[in-house]
Structure formats: C-alpha cells, structure tokens
Amino acid sequence: RKTFRHLDTEIDRFARRHREAGKAAFLTETESLGTPGVDQLEVSQVVPAQRVAERLKLRKAAMVVCRDRRYLINDIPVELATTYVPLALARGTRIVSPDTGPGGVYARIEEAGHRLGSFTEEVGARMPSPEERRRLSLPEGTPVITVTRVAYDVESRPVEMTDTVKSAPSYLLEYSFPAT
C-alpha cells in the first residue's frame, strides 16, 4: 500500500476558492497525489441515527440526505465517507442527486443560502468493522483513522456532517497552524 501524504495547511481543502473553481474537498486534497475517484456511491433519504441528529440539531424524525461513498486514489480504496445534510436544506438542490456538480456538496449548501463559516473535526483511530475492512481492501489487523466533521454556516448553524473512515496506512496527517 502506498502512503498518500495528506498536507493540511490551515485546512486549505475547505477554502471557498476551491469550491468556486469547481473542486470538492477530496479532489482538492488529493489531486497532487494521483488520480482521485469514487467507485461506490449511494444517495438516500433517511431518519438519521441519534448522534447525527444531535450534531445537526435536528428535530425528532427530521430526515437527512445521506451520501455514502468510497474514494480511490490511483484505483486504490483509501477512504469511506458518509455525509448527512438536513433534507430541509438539501431538497431542491443537486445534493439529492448522485452528481452534486462543480464544487460538491459545500458549493450546493452555499447556493442554498448557507454561507459556510466554520468546520469542526474530531480525529480518532480504531480497528475497522468487517464491512469497512472489506470495502477498503485492508489486511487483517490494519487500523483506520476516523474523522467526524461538522460544517457550520456563518450563523453557527450546523448544515452538514461527514463521517470518514480512512485506511491508516494510506495517510499521513500533517497539520500546520499559527501559534497565535
């Protein structure tokens, strides 16, 4: 397995200029590493698990658009991502379609009137479930990196949540931030 060095200079992959150039976050962070791709994609509308509903501050039984993907670099599976967007926000946008269009989900959220203001990410590590191990083609005993991200609009309302499971041998996470 090749390790893809994930350089995150002040979380540049979420910069508005990339969305405006038609690039989604995964494309932005991986384009210098090889050929990015998605080979598994499922879009559905569901009542989310309680932890998702709480993070998105949804009312009971409120629905979300759920986008489940497997990402590749040079045809190698490197991560699984499940994105949740409140259906009330996504309805009538390309978020409900397999192809979200240039700039991805975040560009569509902003087009819907929710200018992005901030993101939070929680990073962890664990052993994969049997299904994650199969989908990522991981050898037995190989850990994964988990990232749970919540996007907030400029009024601090949560507008999106993504759970990502990354093949640990495929990534080196390196962050740079000011010491102020």
PDB file of C-alpha atoms in Angstrom:
ATOM      1  CA  ARG A   1       0.000   0.000   0.000  1.00  0.00           C
ATOM      2  CA  LYS A   2       1.217   3.459  -0.910  1.00  0.00           C
ATOM      3  CA  THR A   3       1.029   6.201   1.716  1.00  0.00           C
ATOM      4  CA  PHE A   4      -0.526   9.423   0.479  1.00  0.00           C
ATOM      5  CA  ARG A   5       0.809  12.386   2.417  1.00  0.00           C
ATOM      6  CA  HIS A   6      -2.184  14.458   3.449  1.00  0.00           C
ATOM      7  CA  LEU A   7      -0.932  18.009   3.942  1.00  0.00           C
ATOM      8  CA  ASP A   8      -3.445  20.232   5.624  1.00  0.00           C
ATOM      9  CA  THR A   9      -2.175  23.789   5.719  1.00  0.00           C
ATOM     10  CA  GLU A  10      -4.748  25.550   7.855  1.00  0.00           C
ATOM     11  CA  ILE A  11      -7.378  23.157   6.462  1.00  0.00           C
ATOM     12  CA  ASP A  12      -6.981  24.576   2.963  1.00  0.00           C
ATOM     13  CA  ARG A  13      -9.135  21.856   1.359  1.00  0.00           C
ATOM     14  CA  PHE A  14     -12.259  23.684   2.591  1.00  0.00           C
ATOM     15  CA  ALA A  15     -11.274  27.091   1.185  1.00  0.00           C
ATOM     16  CA  ARG A  16     -14.062  28.814  -0.734  1.00  0.00           C
ATOM     17  CA  ARG A  17     -11.726  29.460  -3.680  1.00  0.00           C
ATOM     18  CA  HIS A  18     -11.605  25.705  -4.365  1.00  0.00           C
ATOM     19  CA  ARG A  19     -15.412  25.428  -4.464  1.00  0.00           C
ATOM     20  CA  GLU A  20     -15.559  28.470  -6.717  1.00  0.00           C
ATOM     21  CA  ALA A  21     -13.057  26.719  -9.025  1.00  0.00           C
ATOM     22  CA  GLY A  22     -15.401  23.706  -9.100  1.00  0.00           C
ATOM     23  CA  LYS A  23     -13.341  21.425  -6.852  1.00  0.00           C
ATOM     24  CA  ALA A  24     -14.778  19.426  -3.960  1.00  0.00           C
ATOM     25  CA  ALA A  25     -12.647  18.872  -0.820  1.00  0.00           C
ATOM     26  CA  PHE A  26     -11.438  15.344  -1.706  1.00  0.00           C
ATOM     27  CA  LEU A  27     -10.309  16.443  -5.173  1.00  0.00           C
ATOM     28  CA  THR A  28      -8.513  19.452  -3.683  1.00  0.00           C
ATOM     29  CA  GLU A  29      -6.616  17.380  -1.122  1.00  0.00           C
ATOM     30  CA  THR A  30      -5.672  14.517  -3.443  1.00  0.00           C
ATOM     31  CA  GLU A  31      -5.112  15.958  -6.919  1.00  0.00           C
ATOM     32  CA  SER A  32      -1.337  16.133  -6.398  1.00  0.00           C
ATOM     33  CA  LEU A  33      -1.210  12.518  -5.174  1.00  0.00           C
ATOM     34  CA  GLY A  34      -2.625  10.726  -8.182  1.00  0.00           C
ATOM     35  CA  THR A  35      -5.944  10.144  -9.894  1.00  0.00           C
ATOM     36  CA  PRO A  36      -8.865  10.529  -7.471  1.00  0.00           C
ATOM     37  CA  GLY A  37     -12.104   8.650  -7.992  1.00  0.00           C
ATOM     38  CA  VAL A  38     -15.318   7.339  -6.494  1.00  0.00           C
ATOM     39  CA  ASP A  39     -16.431   3.823  -7.352  1.00  0.00           C
ATOM     40  CA  GLN A  40     -19.249   3.285  -4.875  1.00  0.00           C
ATOM     41  CA  LEU A  41     -21.955   5.903  -4.333  1.00  0.00           C
ATOM     42  CA  GLU A  42     -25.350   5.613  -2.716  1.00  0.00           C
ATOM     43  CA  VAL A  43     -27.701   8.535  -2.088  1.00  0.00           C
ATOM     44  CA  SER A  44     -30.725   8.056   0.153  1.00  0.00           C
ATOM     45  CA  GLN A  45     -33.118   9.955   2.397  1.00  0.00           C
ATOM     46  CA  VAL A  46     -33.286   8.601   5.944  1.00  0.00           C
ATOM     47  CA  VAL A  47     -34.088   9.441   9.539  1.00  0.00           C
ATOM     48  CA  PRO A  48     -30.539   9.651  10.927  1.00  0.00           C
ATOM     49  CA  ALA A  49     -29.070   7.948  13.957  1.00  0.00           C
ATOM     50  CA  GLN A  50     -29.405   9.929  17.182  1.00  0.00           C
ATOM     51  CA  ARG A  51     -25.752  11.071  17.202  1.00  0.00           C
ATOM     52  CA  VAL A  52     -26.156  12.556  13.707  1.00  0.00           C
ATOM     53  CA  ALA A  53     -29.451  14.246  14.611  1.00  0.00           C
ATOM     54  CA  GLU A  54     -27.852  15.739  17.732  1.00  0.00           C
ATOM     55  CA  ARG A  55     -24.820  17.084  15.842  1.00  0.00           C
ATOM     56  CA  LEU A  56     -27.067  18.626  13.178  1.00  0.00           C
ATOM     57  CA  LYS A  57     -29.523  19.884  15.853  1.00  0.00           C
ATOM     58  CA  LEU A  58     -32.442  18.225  14.097  1.00  0.00           C
ATOM     59  CA  ARG A  59     -35.922  17.709  15.477  1.00  0.00           C
ATOM     60  CA  LYS A  60     -37.086  14.162  16.152  1.00  0.00           C
ATOM     61  CA  ALA A  61     -37.899  12.277  12.925  1.00  0.00           C
ATOM     62  CA  ALA A  62     -36.382  15.024  10.713  1.00  0.00           C
ATOM     63  CA  MET A  63     -34.832  13.446   7.636  1.00  0.00           C
ATOM     64  CA  VAL A  64     -31.418  13.869   6.057  1.00  0.00           C
ATOM     65  CA  VAL A  65     -29.923  13.191   2.666  1.00  0.00           C
ATOM     66  CA  CYS A  66     -27.291  10.512   3.229  1.00  0.00           C
ATOM     67  CA  ARG A  67     -24.424  10.275   0.697  1.00  0.00           C
ATOM     68  CA  ASP A  68     -22.256   7.172   1.160  1.00  0.00           C
ATOM     69  CA  ARG A  69     -19.078   6.972  -0.955  1.00  0.00           C
ATOM     70  CA  ARG A  70     -15.857   5.013  -1.384  1.00  0.00           C
ATOM     71  CA  TYR A  71     -12.963   7.159  -2.546  1.00  0.00           C
ATOM     72  CA  LEU A  72      -9.955   5.935  -4.508  1.00  0.00           C
ATOM     73  CA  ILE A  73      -6.542   7.295  -5.434  1.00  0.00           C
ATOM     74  CA  ASN A  74      -4.998   5.578  -8.463  1.00  0.00           C
ATOM     75  CA  ASP A  75      -7.760   2.916  -8.173  1.00  0.00           C
ATOM     76  CA  ILE A  76      -6.717   2.090  -4.583  1.00  0.00           C
ATOM     77  CA  PRO A  77      -9.538   2.374  -1.979  1.00  0.00           C
ATOM     78  CA  VAL A  78      -8.384   4.909   0.613  1.00  0.00           C
ATOM     79  CA  GLU A  79     -11.483   6.141   2.434  1.00  0.00           C
ATOM     80  CA  LEU A  80     -15.182   5.729   3.062  1.00  0.00           C
ATOM     81  CA  ALA A  81     -17.288   8.821   3.668  1.00  0.00           C
ATOM     82  CA  THR A  82     -20.895   9.181   4.728  1.00  0.00           C
ATOM     83  CA  THR A  83     -22.289  12.707   4.523  1.00  0.00           C
ATOM     84  CA  TYR A  84     -25.528  13.871   6.125  1.00  0.00           C
ATOM     85  CA  VAL A  85     -27.325  17.065   5.074  1.00  0.00           C
ATOM     86  CA  PRO A  86     -30.717  18.045   6.527  1.00  0.00           C
ATOM     87  CA  LEU A  87     -33.367  17.252   3.914  1.00  0.00           C
ATOM     88  CA  ALA A  88     -34.983  20.638   4.561  1.00  0.00           C
ATOM     89  CA  LEU A  89     -31.751  22.252   3.274  1.00  0.00           C
ATOM     90  CA  ALA A  90     -30.973  19.730   0.503  1.00  0.00           C
ATOM     91  CA  ARG A  91     -34.438  19.487  -1.049  1.00  0.00           C
ATOM     92  CA  GLY A  92     -34.475  21.074  -4.499  1.00  0.00           C
ATOM     93  CA  THR A  93     -30.663  21.038  -4.824  1.00  0.00           C
ATOM     94  CA  ARG A  94     -28.233  18.646  -6.513  1.00  0.00           C
ATOM     95  CA  ILE A  95     -27.287  17.327  -3.065  1.00  0.00           C
ATOM     96  CA  VAL A  96     -30.074  14.769  -3.572  1.00  0.00           C
ATOM     97  CA  SER A  97     -28.526  13.641  -6.892  1.00  0.00           C
ATOM     98  CA  PRO A  98     -25.548  11.317  -7.392  1.00  0.00           C
ATOM     99  CA  ASP A  99     -23.637  14.133  -9.149  1.00  0.00           C
ATOM    100  CA  THR A 100     -23.640  17.227  -6.941  1.00  0.00           C
ATOM    101  CA  GLY A 101     -21.950  19.303  -9.628  1.00  0.00           C
ATOM    102  CA  PRO A 102     -18.867  21.552  -9.536  1.00  0.00           C
ATOM    103  CA  GLY A 103     -17.597  22.299  -6.028  1.00  0.00           C
ATOM    104  CA  GLY A 104     -19.523  19.399  -4.457  1.00  0.00           C
ATOM    105  CA  VAL A 105     -21.931  19.450  -1.525  1.00  0.00           C
ATOM    106  CA  TYR A 106     -20.418  22.553   0.081  1.00  0.00           C
ATOM    107  CA  ALA A 107     -20.955  24.615  -3.079  1.00  0.00           C
ATOM    108  CA  ARG A 108     -24.606  23.473  -3.172  1.00  0.00           C
ATOM    109  CA  ILE A 109     -25.072  24.345   0.520  1.00  0.00           C
ATOM    110  CA  GLU A 110     -23.804  27.866  -0.171  1.00  0.00           C
ATOM    111  CA  GLU A 111     -26.035  28.183  -3.242  1.00  0.00           C
ATOM    112  CA  ALA A 112     -28.963  27.291  -0.962  1.00  0.00           C
ATOM    113  CA  GLY A 113     -28.177  30.397   1.105  1.00  0.00           C
ATOM    114  CA  HIS A 114     -25.989  28.965   3.867  1.00  0.00           C
ATOM    115  CA  ARG A 115     -22.564  30.595   3.591  1.00  0.00           C
ATOM    116  CA  LEU A 116     -20.073  28.338   5.333  1.00  0.00           C
ATOM    117  CA  GLY A 117     -18.404  29.868   8.349  1.00  0.00           C
ATOM    118  CA  SER A 118     -16.521  27.101  10.160  1.00  0.00           C
ATOM    119  CA  PHE A 119     -15.840  23.387  10.496  1.00  0.00           C
ATOM    120  CA  THR A 120     -15.047  21.123  13.417  1.00  0.00           C
ATOM    121  CA  GLU A 121     -13.244  17.819  13.047  1.00  0.00           C
ATOM    122  CA  GLU A 122     -12.726  15.015  15.543  1.00  0.00           C
ATOM    123  CA  VAL A 123      -9.924  12.625  14.592  1.00  0.00           C
ATOM    124  CA  GLY A 124      -9.560   9.156  16.070  1.00  0.00           C
ATOM    125  CA  ALA A 125      -8.233   5.692  15.302  1.00  0.00           C
ATOM    126  CA  ARG A 126      -9.672   2.220  15.725  1.00  0.00           C
ATOM    127  CA  MET A 127      -9.889  -1.187  14.140  1.00  0.00           C
ATOM    128  CA  PRO A 128     -12.287  -1.350  11.174  1.00  0.00           C
ATOM    129  CA  SER A 129     -15.569  -3.217  11.128  1.00  0.00           C
ATOM    130  CA  PRO A 130     -15.597  -6.298   8.859  1.00  0.00           C
ATOM    131  CA  GLU A 131     -17.556  -4.300   6.246  1.00  0.00           C
ATOM    132  CA  GLU A 132     -15.071  -1.372   6.359  1.00  0.00           C
ATOM    133  CA  ARG A 133     -12.160  -3.815   6.091  1.00  0.00           C
ATOM    134  CA  ARG A 134     -13.774  -5.421   3.019  1.00  0.00           C
ATOM    135  CA  ARG A 135     -14.635  -2.111   1.303  1.00  0.00           C
ATOM    136  CA  LEU A 136     -11.142  -0.685   1.912  1.00  0.00           C
ATOM    137  CA  SER A 137      -9.386  -3.973   0.984  1.00  0.00           C
ATOM    138  CA  LEU A 138      -7.431  -3.885   4.245  1.00  0.00           C
ATOM    139  CA  PRO A 139      -5.272  -6.759   5.500  1.00  0.00           C
ATOM    140  CA  GLU A 140      -6.331  -8.198   8.861  1.00  0.00           C
ATOM    141  CA  GLY A 141      -5.002  -6.192  11.815  1.00  0.00           C
ATOM    142  CA  THR A 142      -4.865  -2.895   9.894  1.00  0.00           C
ATOM    143  CA  PRO A 143      -6.331   0.127  11.722  1.00  0.00           C
ATOM    144  CA  VAL A 144      -8.327   3.023  10.305  1.00  0.00           C
ATOM    145  CA  ILE A 145      -8.346   6.743  11.019  1.00  0.00           C
ATOM    146  CA  THR A 146     -11.771   8.220  11.725  1.00  0.00           C
ATOM    147  CA  VAL A 147     -12.753  11.818  11.117  1.00  0.00           C
ATOM    148  CA  THR A 148     -16.120  13.278  12.049  1.00  0.00           C
ATOM    149  CA  ARG A 149     -16.616  16.734  10.559  1.00  0.00           C
ATOM    150  CA  VAL A 150     -19.460  19.181  11.083  1.00  0.00           C
ATOM    151  CA  ALA A 151     -19.852  22.229   8.832  1.00  0.00           C
ATOM    152  CA  TYR A 152     -21.492  25.368  10.226  1.00  0.00           C
ATOM    153  CA  ASP A 153     -22.854  28.351   8.387  1.00  0.00           C
ATOM    154  CA  VAL A 154     -21.857  31.911   9.325  1.00  0.00           C
ATOM    155  CA  GLU A 155     -24.721  31.971  11.856  1.00  0.00           C
ATOM    156  CA  SER A 156     -23.233  28.883  13.593  1.00  0.00           C
ATOM    157  CA  ARG A 157     -25.997  26.534  12.403  1.00  0.00           C
ATOM    158  CA  PRO A 158     -24.817  23.009  11.582  1.00  0.00           C
ATOM    159  CA  VAL A 159     -25.542  22.336   7.900  1.00  0.00           C
ATOM    160  CA  GLU A 160     -23.616  19.123   7.190  1.00  0.00           C
ATOM    161  CA  MET A 161     -21.896  16.244   8.946  1.00  0.00           C
ATOM    162  CA  THR A 162     -19.491  13.714   7.442  1.00  0.00           C
ATOM    163  CA  ASP A 163     -18.141  10.526   8.979  1.00  0.00           C
ATOM    164  CA  THR A 164     -14.946   9.429   7.242  1.00  0.00           C
ATOM    165  CA  VAL A 165     -13.046   6.173   7.695  1.00  0.00           C
ATOM    166  CA  LYS A 166      -9.543   6.361   6.215  1.00  0.00           C
ATOM    167  CA  SER A 167      -7.162   3.484   5.557  1.00  0.00           C
ATOM    168  CA  ALA A 168      -4.459   4.294   8.143  1.00  0.00           C
ATOM    169  CA  PRO A 169      -1.541   3.002   6.007  1.00  0.00           C
ATOM    170  CA  SER A 170      -2.682   5.264   3.154  1.00  0.00           C
ATOM    171  CA  TYR A 171      -2.500   8.535   5.066  1.00  0.00           C
ATOM    172  CA  LEU A 172      -0.063  10.648   6.980  1.00  0.00           C
ATOM    173  CA  LEU A 173      -1.950  13.554   8.503  1.00  0.00           C
ATOM    174  CA  GLU A 174       0.136  16.699   8.856  1.00  0.00           C
ATOM    175  CA  TYR A 175      -1.331  19.986  10.069  1.00  0.00           C
ATOM    176  CA  SER A 176       0.116  23.463  10.085  1.00  0.00           C
ATOM    177  CA  PHE A 177      -1.440  26.309  12.055  1.00  0.00           C
ATOM    178  CA  PRO A 178      -0.340  29.639  13.509  1.00  0.00           C
ATOM    179  CA  ALA A 179       0.992  29.865  17.051  1.00  0.00           C
ATOM    180  CA  THR A 180      -1.121  32.926  17.896  1.00  0.00           C
TER     181      THR A 180
END
